[in-house]
Tab-separated table of C-alpha atoms and ligand atoms in Angstrom:
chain	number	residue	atom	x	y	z
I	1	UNK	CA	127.219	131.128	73.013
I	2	UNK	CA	127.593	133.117	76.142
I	3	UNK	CA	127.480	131.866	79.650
I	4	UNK	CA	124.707	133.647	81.300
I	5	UNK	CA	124.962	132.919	85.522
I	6	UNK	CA	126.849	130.601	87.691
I	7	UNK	CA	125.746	127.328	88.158
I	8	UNK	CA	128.175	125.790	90.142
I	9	UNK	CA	132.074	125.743	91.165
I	10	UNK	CA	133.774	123.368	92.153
I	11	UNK	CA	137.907	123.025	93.084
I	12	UNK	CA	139.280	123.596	89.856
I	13	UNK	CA	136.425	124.119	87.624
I	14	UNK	CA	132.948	126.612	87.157
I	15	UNK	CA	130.100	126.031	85.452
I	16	UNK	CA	127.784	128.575	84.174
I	17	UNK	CA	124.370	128.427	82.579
I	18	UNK	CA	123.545	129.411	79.153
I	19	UNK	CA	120.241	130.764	76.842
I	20	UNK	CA	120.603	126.952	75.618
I	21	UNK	CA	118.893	124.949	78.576
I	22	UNK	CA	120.958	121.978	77.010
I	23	UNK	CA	124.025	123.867	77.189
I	24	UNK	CA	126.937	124.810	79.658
I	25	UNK	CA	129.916	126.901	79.779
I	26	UNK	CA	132.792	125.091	81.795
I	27	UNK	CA	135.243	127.182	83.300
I	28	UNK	CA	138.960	125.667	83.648
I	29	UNK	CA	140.534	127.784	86.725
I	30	UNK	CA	144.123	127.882	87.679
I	31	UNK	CA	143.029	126.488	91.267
I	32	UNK	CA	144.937	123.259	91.872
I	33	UNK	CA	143.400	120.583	94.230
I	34	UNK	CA	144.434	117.561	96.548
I	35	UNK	CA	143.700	115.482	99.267
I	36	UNK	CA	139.964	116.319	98.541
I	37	UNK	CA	140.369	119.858	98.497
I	38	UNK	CA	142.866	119.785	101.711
I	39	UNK	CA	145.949	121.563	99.287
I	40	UNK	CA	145.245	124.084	97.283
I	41	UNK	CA	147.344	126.315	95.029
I	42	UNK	CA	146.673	128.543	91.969
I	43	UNK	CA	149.004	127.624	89.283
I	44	UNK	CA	149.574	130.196	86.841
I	45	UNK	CA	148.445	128.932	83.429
I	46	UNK	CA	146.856	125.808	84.481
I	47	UNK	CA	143.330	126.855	83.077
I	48	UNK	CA	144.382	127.221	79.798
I	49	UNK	CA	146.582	124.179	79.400
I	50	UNK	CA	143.869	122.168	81.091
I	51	UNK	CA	140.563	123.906	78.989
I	52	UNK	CA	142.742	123.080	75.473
I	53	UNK	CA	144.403	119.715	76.406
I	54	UNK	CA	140.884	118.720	77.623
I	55	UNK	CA	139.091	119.796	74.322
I	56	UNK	CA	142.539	118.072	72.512
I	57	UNK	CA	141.463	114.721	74.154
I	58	UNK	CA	137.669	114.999	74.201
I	59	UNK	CA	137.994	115.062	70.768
I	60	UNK	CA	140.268	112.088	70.166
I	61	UNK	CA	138.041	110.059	72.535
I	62	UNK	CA	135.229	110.804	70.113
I	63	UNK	CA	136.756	110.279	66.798
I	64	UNK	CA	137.691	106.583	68.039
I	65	UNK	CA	133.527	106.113	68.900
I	66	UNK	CA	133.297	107.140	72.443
I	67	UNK	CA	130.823	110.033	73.218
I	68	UNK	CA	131.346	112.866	75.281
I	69	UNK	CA	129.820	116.266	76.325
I	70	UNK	CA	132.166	118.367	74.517
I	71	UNK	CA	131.230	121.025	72.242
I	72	UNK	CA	133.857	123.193	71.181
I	73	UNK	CA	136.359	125.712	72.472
I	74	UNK	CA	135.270	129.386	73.502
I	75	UNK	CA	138.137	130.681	74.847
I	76	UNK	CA	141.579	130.240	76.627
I	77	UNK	CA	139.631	128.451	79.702
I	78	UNK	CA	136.130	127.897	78.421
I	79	UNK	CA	134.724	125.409	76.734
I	80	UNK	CA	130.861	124.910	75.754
I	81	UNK	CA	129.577	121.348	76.911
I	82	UNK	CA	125.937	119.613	76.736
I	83	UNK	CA	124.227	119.681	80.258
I	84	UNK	CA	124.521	116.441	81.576
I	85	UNK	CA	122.563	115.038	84.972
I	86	UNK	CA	125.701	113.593	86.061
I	87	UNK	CA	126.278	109.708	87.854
I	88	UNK	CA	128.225	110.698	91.046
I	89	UNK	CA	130.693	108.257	91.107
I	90	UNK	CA	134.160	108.034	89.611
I	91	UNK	CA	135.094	105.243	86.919
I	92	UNK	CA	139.094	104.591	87.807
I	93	UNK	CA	141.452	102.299	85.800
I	94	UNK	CA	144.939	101.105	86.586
I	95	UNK	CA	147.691	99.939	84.423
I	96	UNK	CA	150.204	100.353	86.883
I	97	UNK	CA	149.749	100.134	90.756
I	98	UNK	CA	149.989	103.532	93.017
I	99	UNK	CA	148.633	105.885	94.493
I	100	UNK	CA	145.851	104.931	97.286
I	101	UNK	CA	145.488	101.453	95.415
I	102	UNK	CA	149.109	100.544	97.114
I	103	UNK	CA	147.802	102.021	100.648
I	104	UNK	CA	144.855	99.921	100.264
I	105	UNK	CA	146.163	96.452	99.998
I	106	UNK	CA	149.904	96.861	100.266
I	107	UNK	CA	151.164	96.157	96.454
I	108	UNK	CA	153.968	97.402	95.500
I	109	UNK	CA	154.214	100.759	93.857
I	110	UNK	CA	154.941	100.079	90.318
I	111	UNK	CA	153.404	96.737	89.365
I	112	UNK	CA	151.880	96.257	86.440
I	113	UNK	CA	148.242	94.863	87.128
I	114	UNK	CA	147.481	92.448	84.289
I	115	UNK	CA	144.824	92.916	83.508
I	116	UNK	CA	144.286	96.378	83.913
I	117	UNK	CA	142.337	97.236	87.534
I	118	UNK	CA	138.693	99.092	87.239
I	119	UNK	CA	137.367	100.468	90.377
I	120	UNK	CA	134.323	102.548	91.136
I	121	UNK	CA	134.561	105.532	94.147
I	122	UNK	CA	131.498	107.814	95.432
I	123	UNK	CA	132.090	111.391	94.338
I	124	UNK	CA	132.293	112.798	97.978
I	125	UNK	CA	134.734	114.646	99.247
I	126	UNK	CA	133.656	114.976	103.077
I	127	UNK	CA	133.800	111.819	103.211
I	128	UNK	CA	136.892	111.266	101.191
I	129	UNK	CA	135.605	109.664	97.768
I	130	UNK	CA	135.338	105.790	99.184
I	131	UNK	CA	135.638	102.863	97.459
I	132	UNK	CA	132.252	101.469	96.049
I	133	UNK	CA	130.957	98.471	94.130
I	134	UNK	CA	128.534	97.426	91.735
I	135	UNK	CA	125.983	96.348	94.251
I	136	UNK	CA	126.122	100.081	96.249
I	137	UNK	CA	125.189	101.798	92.653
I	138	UNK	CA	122.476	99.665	92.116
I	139	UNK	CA	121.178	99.285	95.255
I	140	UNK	CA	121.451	102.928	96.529
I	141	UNK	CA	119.934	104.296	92.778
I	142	UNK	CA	122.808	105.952	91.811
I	143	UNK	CA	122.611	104.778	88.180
I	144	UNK	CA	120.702	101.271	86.615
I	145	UNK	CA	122.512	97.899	85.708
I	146	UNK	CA	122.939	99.001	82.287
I	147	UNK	CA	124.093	102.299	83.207
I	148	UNK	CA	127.103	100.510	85.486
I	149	UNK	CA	128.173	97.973	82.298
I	150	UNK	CA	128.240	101.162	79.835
I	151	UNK	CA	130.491	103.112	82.103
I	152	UNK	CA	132.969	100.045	83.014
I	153	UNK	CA	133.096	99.122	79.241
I	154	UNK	CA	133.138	102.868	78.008
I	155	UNK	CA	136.083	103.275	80.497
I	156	UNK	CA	138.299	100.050	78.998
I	157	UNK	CA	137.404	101.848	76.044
I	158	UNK	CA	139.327	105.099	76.778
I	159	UNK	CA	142.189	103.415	78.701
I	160	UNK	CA	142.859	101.445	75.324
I	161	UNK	CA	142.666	104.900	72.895
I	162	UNK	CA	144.248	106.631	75.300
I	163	UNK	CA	147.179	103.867	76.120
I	164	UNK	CA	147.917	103.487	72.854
I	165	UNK	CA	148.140	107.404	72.480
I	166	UNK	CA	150.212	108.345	75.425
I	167	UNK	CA	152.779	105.473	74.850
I	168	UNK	CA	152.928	106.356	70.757
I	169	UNK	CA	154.494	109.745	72.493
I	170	UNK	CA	156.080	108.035	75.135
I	171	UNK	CA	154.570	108.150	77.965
I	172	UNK	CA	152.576	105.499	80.116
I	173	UNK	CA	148.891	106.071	80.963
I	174	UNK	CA	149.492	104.745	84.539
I	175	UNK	CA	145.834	105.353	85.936
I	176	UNK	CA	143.110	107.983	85.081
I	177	UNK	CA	139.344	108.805	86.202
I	178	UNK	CA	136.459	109.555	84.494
I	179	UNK	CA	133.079	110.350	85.218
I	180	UNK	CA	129.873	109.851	82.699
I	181	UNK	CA	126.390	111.963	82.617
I	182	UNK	CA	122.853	111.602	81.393
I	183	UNK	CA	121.918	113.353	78.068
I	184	UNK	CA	118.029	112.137	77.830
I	185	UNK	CA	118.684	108.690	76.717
I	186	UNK	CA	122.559	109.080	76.226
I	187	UNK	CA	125.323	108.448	78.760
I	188	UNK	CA	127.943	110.984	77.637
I	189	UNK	CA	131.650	111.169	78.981
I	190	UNK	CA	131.687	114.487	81.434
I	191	UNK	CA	133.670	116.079	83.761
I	192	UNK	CA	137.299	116.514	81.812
I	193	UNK	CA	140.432	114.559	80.902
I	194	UNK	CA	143.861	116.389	81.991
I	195	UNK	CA	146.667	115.303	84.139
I	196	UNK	CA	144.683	116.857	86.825
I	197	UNK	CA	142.743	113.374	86.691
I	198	UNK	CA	145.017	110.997	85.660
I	199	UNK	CA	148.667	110.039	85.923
I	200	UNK	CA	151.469	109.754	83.249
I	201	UNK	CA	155.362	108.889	83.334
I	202	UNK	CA	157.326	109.199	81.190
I	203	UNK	CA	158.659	105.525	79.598
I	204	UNK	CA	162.001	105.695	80.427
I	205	UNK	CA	162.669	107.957	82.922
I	206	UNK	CA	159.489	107.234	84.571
I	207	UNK	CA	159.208	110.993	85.322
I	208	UNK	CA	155.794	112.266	86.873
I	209	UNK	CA	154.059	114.343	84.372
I	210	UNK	CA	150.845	114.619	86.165
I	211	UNK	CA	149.166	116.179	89.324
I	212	UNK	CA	151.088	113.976	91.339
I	213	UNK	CA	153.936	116.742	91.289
I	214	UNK	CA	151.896	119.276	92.722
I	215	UNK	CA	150.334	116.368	95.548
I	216	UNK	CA	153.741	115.264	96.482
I	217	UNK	CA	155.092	119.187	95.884
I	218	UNK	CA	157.928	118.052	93.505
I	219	UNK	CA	157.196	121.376	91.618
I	220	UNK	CA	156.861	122.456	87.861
I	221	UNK	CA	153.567	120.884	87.484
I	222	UNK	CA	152.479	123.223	84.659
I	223	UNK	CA	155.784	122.822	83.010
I	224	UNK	CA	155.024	119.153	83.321
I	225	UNK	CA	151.572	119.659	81.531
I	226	UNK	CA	152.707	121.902	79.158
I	227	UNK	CA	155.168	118.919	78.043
I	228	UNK	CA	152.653	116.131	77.845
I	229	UNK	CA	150.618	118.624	75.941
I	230	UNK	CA	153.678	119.566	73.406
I	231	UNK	CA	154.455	115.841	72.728
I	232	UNK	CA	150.898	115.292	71.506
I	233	UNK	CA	151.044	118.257	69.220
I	234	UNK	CA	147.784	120.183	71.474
I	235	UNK	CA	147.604	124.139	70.108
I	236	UNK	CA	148.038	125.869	73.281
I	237	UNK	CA	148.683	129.150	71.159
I	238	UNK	CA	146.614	129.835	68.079
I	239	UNK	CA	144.065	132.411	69.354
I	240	UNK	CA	140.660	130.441	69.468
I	241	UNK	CA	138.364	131.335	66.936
I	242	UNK	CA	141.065	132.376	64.272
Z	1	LIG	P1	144.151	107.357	93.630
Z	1	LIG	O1	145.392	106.539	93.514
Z	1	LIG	O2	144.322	108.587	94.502
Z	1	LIG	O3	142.950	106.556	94.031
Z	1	LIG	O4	143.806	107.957	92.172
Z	1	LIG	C1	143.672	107.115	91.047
Z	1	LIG	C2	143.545	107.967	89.804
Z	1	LIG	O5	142.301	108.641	89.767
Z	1	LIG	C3	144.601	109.061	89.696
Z	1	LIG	O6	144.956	109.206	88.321
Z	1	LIG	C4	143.907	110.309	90.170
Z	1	LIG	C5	142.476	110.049	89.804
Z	1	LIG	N1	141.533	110.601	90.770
Z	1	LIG	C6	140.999	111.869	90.571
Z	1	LIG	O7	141.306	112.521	89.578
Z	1	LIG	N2	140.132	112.373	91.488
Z	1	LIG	C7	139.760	111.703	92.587
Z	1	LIG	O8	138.972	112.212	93.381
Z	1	LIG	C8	140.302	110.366	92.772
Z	1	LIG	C9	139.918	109.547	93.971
Z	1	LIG	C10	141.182	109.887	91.853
């Protein structure tokens, strides 16, 4: 399948149309975002680790029962994905408090939230992704009652597969975000899964092995990916195809 014209780009990703109406090609660029697009840096290899890590996880995600646009693998940094109408709002959870959660309400970095913290934001940069709830989905038509309960219990869902993988290589799945799509009467994971969207330490060091090294400029953020990606055995070689 070949991507035909662009659709749409975004920070770090493009998306292009294909002859399959039902189809996309996504793009994984090495552009490297923060602060909603205030930072931005191309990091040499970044697409590739991202596109392959991405289709490494999509597919775990599905195997344990949770579905997701993925297709397969066309290249280095493309992957072929059903076209979704996408829910604009990103599905957080946190194991471990940071990030803007601790700005928020003043808890200490590094508590672990028992039980794990869900929180919904509006996919808008300009005016910097705010908090939402329940109520401001439903009530503004973003997505139907039904819709918000799938997407809160999907995303339990992937914080337990993806706990339980992360610390069986041992690392901590300290927070990620996820974002879910219409596929006629489906609602289909979308968007990706990389440590572009989430953030991982390692379990006893604690080292960052996410984007937070390239937001806090702590450098070797690919390195850092390329790591994660080597401890859970993700092909970032074999030519794809072969
Ligand atoms: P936060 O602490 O900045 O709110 O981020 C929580 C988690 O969600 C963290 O793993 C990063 C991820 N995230 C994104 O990937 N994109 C976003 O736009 C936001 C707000 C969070």
């Amino acid at each position: 399948m070949k991507r035909t014209r662009p659709l749409y780009s975004g920070k770090a990703k493009s998306v292009f149309l294909t002859d399959d109406p039902k189809r996309l090609v996504m793009e994984f660029r090495d552009d490297t975002s923060a602060f909603d697009g205030e930072k931005i840096e191309k990091l040499d290899r970044k697409g590739t680790v991202n596109n392959r890590f991405n289709a490494f996880i999509l597919d775990k995600l599905e195997s344990a029962g949770v579905a997701t646009h993925f297709e397969r693998l066309l290249s280095n940094a493309e992957s072929l994905v059903k076209r979704l109408e996408m829910i604009p709002v990103e599905c957080v959870i946190r194991n471990i408090a940071t990030g803007s959660l601790c700005k928020r309400y003043g808890i200490d970095d590094g508590l672990e939230l028992d039980p794990p913290t869900f929180e919904f934001f509006l996919k808008d940069d300009a005016r910097h992704d705010p908090l939402i709830n329940d109520y401001h989905i439903q009530s503004f038509g973003w997505a139907s009652p039904t819709e918000v309960e799938a997407m809160k219990s999907t995303t339990f869902r992937v914080n337990d597969v993806l706990g339980r993988l992360f610390r069986s290589k041992g690392m901590i799945l300290v927070d990620f975000k996820v974002e879910f799509g219409r596929f006629g009467d489906q609602l289909l994971l979308g968007d990706e899964f990389t440590p572009d969207g989430c953030r991982l330490w390692d379990v006893e060091t604690r080292k960052k092995l996410d984007k937070d090294r390239f937001r806090h400029g702590l450098g070797g953020v690919v390195e850092a990916y390329e790591e994660v990606a080597s401890r859970l055995g993700v092909d970032l070689e074999t030519p794809i195809g072969s």
